PDB file of C-alpha atoms in Angstrom:
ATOM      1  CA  UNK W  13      19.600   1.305  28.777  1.00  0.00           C
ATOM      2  CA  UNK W  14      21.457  -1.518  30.863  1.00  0.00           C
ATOM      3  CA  UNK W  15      19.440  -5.052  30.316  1.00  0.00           C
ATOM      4  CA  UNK W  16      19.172  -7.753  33.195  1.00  0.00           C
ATOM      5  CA  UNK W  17      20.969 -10.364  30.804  1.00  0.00           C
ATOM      6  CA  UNK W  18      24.189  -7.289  30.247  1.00  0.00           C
ATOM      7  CA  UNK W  19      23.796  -6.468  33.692  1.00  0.00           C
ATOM      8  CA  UNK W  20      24.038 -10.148  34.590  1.00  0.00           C
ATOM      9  CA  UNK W  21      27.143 -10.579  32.294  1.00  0.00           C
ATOM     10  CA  UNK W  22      29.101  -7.153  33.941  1.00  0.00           C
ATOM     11  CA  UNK W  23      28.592  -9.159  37.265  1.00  0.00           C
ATOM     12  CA  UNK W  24      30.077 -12.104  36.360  1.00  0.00           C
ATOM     13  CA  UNK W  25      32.826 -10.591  34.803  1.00  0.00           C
ATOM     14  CA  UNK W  26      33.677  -8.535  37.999  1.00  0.00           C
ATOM     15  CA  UNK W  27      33.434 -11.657  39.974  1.00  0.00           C
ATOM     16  CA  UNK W  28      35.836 -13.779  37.621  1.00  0.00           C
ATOM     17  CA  UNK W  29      38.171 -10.340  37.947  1.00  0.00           C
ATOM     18  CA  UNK W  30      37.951 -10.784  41.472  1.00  0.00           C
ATOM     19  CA  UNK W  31      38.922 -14.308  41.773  1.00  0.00           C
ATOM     20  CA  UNK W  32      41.350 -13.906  39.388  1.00  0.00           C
ATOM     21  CA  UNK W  33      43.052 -11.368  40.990  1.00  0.00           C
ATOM     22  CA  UNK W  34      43.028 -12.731  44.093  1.00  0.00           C
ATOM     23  CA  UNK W  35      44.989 -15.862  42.261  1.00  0.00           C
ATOM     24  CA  UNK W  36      47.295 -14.259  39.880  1.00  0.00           C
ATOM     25  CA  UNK W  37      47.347 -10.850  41.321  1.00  0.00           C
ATOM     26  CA  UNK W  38      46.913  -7.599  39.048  1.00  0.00           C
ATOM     27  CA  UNK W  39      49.597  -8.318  37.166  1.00  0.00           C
ATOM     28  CA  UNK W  40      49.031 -11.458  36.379  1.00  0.00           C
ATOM     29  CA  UNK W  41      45.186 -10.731  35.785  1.00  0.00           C
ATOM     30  CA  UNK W  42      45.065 -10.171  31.350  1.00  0.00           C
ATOM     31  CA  UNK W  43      41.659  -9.996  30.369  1.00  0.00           C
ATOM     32  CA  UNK W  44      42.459 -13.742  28.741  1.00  0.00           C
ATOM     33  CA  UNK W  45      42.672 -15.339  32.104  1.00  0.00           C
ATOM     34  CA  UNK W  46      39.630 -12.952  33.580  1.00  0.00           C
ATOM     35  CA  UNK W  47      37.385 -13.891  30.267  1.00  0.00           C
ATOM     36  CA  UNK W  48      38.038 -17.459  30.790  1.00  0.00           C
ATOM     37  CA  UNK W  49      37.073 -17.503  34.052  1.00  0.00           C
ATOM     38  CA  UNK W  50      33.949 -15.678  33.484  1.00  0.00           C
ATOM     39  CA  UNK W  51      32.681 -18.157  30.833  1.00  0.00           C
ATOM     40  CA  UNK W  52      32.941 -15.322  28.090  1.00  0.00           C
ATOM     41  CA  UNK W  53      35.267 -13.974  25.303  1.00  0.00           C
ATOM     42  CA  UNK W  54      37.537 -10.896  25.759  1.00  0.00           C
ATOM     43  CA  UNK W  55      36.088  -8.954  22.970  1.00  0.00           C
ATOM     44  CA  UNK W  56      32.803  -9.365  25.933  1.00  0.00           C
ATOM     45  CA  UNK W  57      34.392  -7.719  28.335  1.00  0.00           C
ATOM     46  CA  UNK W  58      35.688  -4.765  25.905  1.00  0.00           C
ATOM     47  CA  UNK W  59      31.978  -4.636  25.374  1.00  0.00           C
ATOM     48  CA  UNK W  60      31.073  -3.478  29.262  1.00  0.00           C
ATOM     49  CA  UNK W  61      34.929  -1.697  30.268  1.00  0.00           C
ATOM     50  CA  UNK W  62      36.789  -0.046  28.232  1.00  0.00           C
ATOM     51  CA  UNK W  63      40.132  -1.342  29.305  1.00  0.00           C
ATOM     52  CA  UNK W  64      41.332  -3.131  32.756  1.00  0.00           C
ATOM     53  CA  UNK W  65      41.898   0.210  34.623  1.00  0.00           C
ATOM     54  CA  UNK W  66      37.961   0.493  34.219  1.00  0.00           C
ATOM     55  CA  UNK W  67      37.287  -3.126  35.168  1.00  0.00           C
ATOM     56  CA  UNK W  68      40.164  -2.808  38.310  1.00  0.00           C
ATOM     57  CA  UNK W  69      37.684   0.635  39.233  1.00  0.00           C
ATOM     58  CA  UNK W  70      34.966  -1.356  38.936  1.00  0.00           C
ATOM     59  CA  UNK W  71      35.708  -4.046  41.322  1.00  0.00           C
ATOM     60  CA  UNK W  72      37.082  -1.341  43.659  1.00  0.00           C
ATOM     61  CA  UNK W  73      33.751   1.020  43.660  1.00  0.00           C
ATOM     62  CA  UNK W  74      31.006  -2.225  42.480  1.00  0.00           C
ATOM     63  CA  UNK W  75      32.400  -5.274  44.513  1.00  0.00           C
ATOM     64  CA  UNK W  76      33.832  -4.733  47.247  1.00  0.00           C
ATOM     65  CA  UNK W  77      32.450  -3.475  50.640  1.00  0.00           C
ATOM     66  CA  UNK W  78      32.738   0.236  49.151  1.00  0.00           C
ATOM     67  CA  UNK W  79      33.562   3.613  51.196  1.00  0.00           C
ATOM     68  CA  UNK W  80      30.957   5.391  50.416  1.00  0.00           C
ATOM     69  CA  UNK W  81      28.419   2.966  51.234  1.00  0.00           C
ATOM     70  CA  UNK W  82      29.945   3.031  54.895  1.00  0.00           C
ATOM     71  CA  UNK W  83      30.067   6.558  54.902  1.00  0.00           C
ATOM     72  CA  UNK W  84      26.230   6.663  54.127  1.00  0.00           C
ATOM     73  CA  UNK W  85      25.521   4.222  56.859  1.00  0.00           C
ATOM     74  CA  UNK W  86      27.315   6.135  59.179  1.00  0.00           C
ATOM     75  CA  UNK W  87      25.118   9.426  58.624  1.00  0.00           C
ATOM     76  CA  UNK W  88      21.569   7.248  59.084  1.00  0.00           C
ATOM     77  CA  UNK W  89      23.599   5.291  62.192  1.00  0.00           C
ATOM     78  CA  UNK W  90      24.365   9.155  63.761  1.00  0.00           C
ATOM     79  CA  UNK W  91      20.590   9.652  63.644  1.00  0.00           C
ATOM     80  CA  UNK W  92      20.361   6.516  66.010  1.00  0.00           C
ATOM     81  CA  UNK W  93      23.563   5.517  67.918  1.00  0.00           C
ATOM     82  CA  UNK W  94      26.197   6.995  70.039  1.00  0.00           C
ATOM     83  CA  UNK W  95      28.997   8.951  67.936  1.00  0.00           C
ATOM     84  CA  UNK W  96      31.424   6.383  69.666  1.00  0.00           C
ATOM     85  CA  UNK W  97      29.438   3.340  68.138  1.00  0.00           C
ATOM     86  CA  UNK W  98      28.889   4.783  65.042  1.00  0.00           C
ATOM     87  CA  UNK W  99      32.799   5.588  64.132  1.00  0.00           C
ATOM     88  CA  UNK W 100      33.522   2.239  65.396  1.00  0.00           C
ATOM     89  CA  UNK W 101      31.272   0.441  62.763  1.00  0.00           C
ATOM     90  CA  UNK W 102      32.346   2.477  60.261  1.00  0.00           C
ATOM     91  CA  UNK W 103      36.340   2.007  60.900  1.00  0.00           C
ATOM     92  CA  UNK W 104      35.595  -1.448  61.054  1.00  0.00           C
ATOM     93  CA  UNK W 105      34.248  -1.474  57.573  1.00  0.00           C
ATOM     94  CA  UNK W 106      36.704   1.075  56.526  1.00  0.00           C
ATOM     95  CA  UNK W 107      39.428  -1.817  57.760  1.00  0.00           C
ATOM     96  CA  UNK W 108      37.950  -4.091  55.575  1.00  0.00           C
ATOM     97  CA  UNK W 109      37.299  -2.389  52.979  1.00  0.00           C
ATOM     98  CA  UNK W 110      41.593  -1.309  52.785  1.00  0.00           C
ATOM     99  CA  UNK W 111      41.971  -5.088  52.911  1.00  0.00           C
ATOM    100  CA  UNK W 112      39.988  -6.196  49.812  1.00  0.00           C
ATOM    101  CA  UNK W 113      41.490  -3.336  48.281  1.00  0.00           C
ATOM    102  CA  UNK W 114      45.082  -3.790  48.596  1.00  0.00           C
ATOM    103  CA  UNK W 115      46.415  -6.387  46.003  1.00  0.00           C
ATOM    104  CA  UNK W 116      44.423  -4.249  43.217  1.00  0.00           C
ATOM    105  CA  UNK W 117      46.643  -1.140  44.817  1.00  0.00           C
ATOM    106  CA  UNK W 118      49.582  -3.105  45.117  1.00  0.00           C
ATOM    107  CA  UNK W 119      49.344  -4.622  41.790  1.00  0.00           C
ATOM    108  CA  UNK W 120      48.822  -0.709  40.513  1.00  0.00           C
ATOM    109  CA  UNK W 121      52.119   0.942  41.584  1.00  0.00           C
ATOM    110  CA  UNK W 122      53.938  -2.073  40.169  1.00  0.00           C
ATOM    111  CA  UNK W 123      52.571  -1.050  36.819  1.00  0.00           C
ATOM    112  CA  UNK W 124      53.342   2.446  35.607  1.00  0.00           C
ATOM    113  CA  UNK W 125      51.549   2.201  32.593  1.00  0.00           C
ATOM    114  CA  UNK W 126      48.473   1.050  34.515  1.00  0.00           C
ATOM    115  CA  UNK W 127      48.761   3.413  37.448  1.00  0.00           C
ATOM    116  CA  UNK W 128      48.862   5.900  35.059  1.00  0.00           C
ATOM    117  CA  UNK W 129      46.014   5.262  33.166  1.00  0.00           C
ATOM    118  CA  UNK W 130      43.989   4.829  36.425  1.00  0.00           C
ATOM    119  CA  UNK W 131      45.059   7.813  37.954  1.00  0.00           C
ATOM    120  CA  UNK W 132      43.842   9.333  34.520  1.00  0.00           C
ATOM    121  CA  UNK W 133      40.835   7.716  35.216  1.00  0.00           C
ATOM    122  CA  UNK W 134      40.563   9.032  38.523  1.00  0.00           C
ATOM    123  CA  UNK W 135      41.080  12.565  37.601  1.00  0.00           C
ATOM    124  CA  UNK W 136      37.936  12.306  35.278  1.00  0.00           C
ATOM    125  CA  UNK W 137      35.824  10.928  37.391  1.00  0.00           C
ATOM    126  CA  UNK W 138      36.653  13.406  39.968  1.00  0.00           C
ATOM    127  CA  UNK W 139      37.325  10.108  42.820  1.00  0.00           C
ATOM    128  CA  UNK W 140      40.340   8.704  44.550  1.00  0.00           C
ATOM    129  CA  UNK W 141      41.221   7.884  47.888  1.00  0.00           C
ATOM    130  CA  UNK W 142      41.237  11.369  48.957  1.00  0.00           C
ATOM    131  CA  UNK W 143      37.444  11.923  48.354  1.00  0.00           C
ATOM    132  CA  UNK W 144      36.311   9.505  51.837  1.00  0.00           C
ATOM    133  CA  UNK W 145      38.918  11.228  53.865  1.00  0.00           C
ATOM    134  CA  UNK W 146      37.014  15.001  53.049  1.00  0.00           C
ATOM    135  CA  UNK W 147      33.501  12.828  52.726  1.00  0.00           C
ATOM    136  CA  UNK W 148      34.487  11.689  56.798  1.00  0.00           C
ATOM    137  CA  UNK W 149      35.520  15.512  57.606  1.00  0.00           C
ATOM    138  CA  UNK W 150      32.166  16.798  56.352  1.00  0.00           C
ATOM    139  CA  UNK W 151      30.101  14.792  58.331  1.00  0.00           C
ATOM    140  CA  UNK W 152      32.735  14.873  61.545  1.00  0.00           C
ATOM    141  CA  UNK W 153      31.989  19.329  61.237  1.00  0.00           C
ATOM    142  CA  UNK W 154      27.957  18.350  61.303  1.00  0.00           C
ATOM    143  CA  UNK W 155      28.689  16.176  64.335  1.00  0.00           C
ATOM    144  CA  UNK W 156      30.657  19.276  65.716  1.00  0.00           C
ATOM    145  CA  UNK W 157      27.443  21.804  64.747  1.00  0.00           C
ATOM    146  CA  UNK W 158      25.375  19.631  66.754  1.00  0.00           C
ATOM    147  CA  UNK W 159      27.618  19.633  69.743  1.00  0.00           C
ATOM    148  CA  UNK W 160      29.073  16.686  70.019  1.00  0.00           C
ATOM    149  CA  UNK W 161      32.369  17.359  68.461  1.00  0.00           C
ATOM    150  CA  UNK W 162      34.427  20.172  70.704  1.00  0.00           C
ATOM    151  CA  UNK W 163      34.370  23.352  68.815  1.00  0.00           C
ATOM    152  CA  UNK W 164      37.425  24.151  67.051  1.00  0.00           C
ATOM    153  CA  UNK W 165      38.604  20.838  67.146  1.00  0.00           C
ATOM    154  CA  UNK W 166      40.621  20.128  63.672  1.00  0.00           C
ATOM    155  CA  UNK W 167      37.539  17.804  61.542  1.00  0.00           C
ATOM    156  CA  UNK W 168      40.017  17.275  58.702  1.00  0.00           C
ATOM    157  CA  UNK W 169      43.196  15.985  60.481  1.00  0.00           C
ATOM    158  CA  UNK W 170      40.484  14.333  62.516  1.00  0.00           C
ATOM    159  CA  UNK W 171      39.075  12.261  59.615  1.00  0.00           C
ATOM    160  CA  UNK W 172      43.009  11.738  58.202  1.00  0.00           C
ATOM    161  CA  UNK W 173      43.757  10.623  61.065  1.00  0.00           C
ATOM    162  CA  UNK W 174      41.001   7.841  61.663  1.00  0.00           C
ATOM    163  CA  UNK W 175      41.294   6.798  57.479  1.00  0.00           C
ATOM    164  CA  UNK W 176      44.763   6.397  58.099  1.00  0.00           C
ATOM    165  CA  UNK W 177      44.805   4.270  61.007  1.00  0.00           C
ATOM    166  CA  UNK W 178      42.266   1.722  59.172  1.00  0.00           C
ATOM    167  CA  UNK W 179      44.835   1.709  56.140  1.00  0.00           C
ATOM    168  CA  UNK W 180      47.516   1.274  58.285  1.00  0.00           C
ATOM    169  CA  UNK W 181      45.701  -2.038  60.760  1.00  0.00           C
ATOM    170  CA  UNK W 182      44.715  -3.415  56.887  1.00  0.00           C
ATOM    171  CA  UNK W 183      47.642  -3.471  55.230  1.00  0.00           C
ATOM    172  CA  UNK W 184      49.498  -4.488  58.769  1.00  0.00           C
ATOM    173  CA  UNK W 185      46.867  -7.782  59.111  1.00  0.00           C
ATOM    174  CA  UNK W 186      48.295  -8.514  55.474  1.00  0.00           C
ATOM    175  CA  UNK W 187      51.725  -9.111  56.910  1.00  0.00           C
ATOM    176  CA  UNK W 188      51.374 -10.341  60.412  1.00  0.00           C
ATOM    177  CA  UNK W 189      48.780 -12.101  62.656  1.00  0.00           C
ATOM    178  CA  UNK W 190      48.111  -9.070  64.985  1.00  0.00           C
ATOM    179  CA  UNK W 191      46.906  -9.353  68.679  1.00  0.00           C
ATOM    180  CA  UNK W 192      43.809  -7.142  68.125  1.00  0.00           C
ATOM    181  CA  UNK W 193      40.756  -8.136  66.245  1.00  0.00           C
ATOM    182  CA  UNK W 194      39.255  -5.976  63.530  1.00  0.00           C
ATOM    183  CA  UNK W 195      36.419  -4.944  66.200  1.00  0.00           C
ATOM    184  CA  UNK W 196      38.902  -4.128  68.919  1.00  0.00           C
ATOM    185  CA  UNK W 197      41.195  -2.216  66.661  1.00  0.00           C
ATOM    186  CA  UNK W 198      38.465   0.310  65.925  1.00  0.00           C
ATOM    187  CA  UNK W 199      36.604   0.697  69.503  1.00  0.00           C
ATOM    188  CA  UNK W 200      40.272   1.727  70.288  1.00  0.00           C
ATOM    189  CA  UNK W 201      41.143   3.740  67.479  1.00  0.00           C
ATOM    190  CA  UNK W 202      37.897   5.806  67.943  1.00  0.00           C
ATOM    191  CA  UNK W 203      38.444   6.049  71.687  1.00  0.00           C
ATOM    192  CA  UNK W 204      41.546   7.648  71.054  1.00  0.00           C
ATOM    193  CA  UNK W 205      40.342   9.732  68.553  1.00  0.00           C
ATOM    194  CA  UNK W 206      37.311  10.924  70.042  1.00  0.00           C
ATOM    195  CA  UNK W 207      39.098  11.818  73.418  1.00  0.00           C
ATOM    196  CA  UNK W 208      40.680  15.409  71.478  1.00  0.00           C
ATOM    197  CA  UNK W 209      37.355  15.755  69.770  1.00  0.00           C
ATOM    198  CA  UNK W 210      34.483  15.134  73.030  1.00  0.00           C
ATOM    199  CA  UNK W 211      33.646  18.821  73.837  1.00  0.00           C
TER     200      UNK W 211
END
């Protein structure tokens, strides 16, 4: 069973990852620099991950403003809002989400013995990037049971479509100042989207 004090210590450590990762990149992130930045040894942080691909998943699922968290708001928000607003919170957090996530991505295809491990990892675990997109689909075909998706309309290439467009605006706001904010972005992404889905 997990105490408060190793539960305490896993947090820091994922913090110190973050910040170190956000200095040195992924590359540059060894468990030395991540340990010392945490306050604790490296043999500490072998003692709550069993390697970096497991800490890098970590941050990824326990740090940042995770997917699936979003995806469960958006079912309780469908309950209570318009479709239109509810998409539109949840691409916004889906934008942001893409944006914490990309130097840990990045960092991964630079590294084939890391990506490798990861996608390893992955496989195991039965997760990847691939899992939101069918999560989004799933509850896109309850929308459409309830009416207020058009019948017939494509729920898969649907939720590709909207996943995609919030990768695309993150990793774009990584390279340029763009003319849209965040919020604007996704009231017109959904728009879009939502005018081949209305029934």
């Amino acid at each position: 069973m997990t105490t408060t004090r190793q539960a305490s210590t896993r947090a820091r450590i994922l913090t110190a990852a973050v910040e170190v990762i956000a200095g040195h990149g992924v590359s540059g992130a060894t468990t030395k620099r991540i340990a010392a930045s945490a306050g604790c040894s490296e043999a500490l942080i072998y003692k709550h991950f069993t390697g970096k691909e497991e800490l890098f998943l970590a941050v990824i699922l326990d740090v940042m403003p995770g997917l699936a968290h979003a995806l469960d708001r958006l079912r309780t928000d469908l309950d209570e809002r318009p479709l239109a607003d509810a998409l539109t919170a949840f691409a916004e957090s889906a934008v942001e989400f893409y944006r914490q996530a990309a130097p840990i991505a990045s960092g991964l295809l630079t590294d084939p013995a890391l990506l490798a491990a990861f996608r390893s990892m992955l496989a195991v675990r039965q997760a990847g990037p691939h899992i939101p997109i069918a999560v989004l689909a799933g509850i896109l075909r309850a929308q459409q049971a309830a009416g207020r998706i058009r019948a017939g309309a494509d729920c898969d290439g649907a939720a590709a479509l909207l996943m995609g467009a919030c990768y695309q605006r993150a990793d774009h706001g990584l390279l340029v100042e763009l003319p849209t904010e965040p919020a604007g972005f996704a009231r017109s992404a959904v728009s879009a989207l939502l005018t081949g889905l209305s029934p």
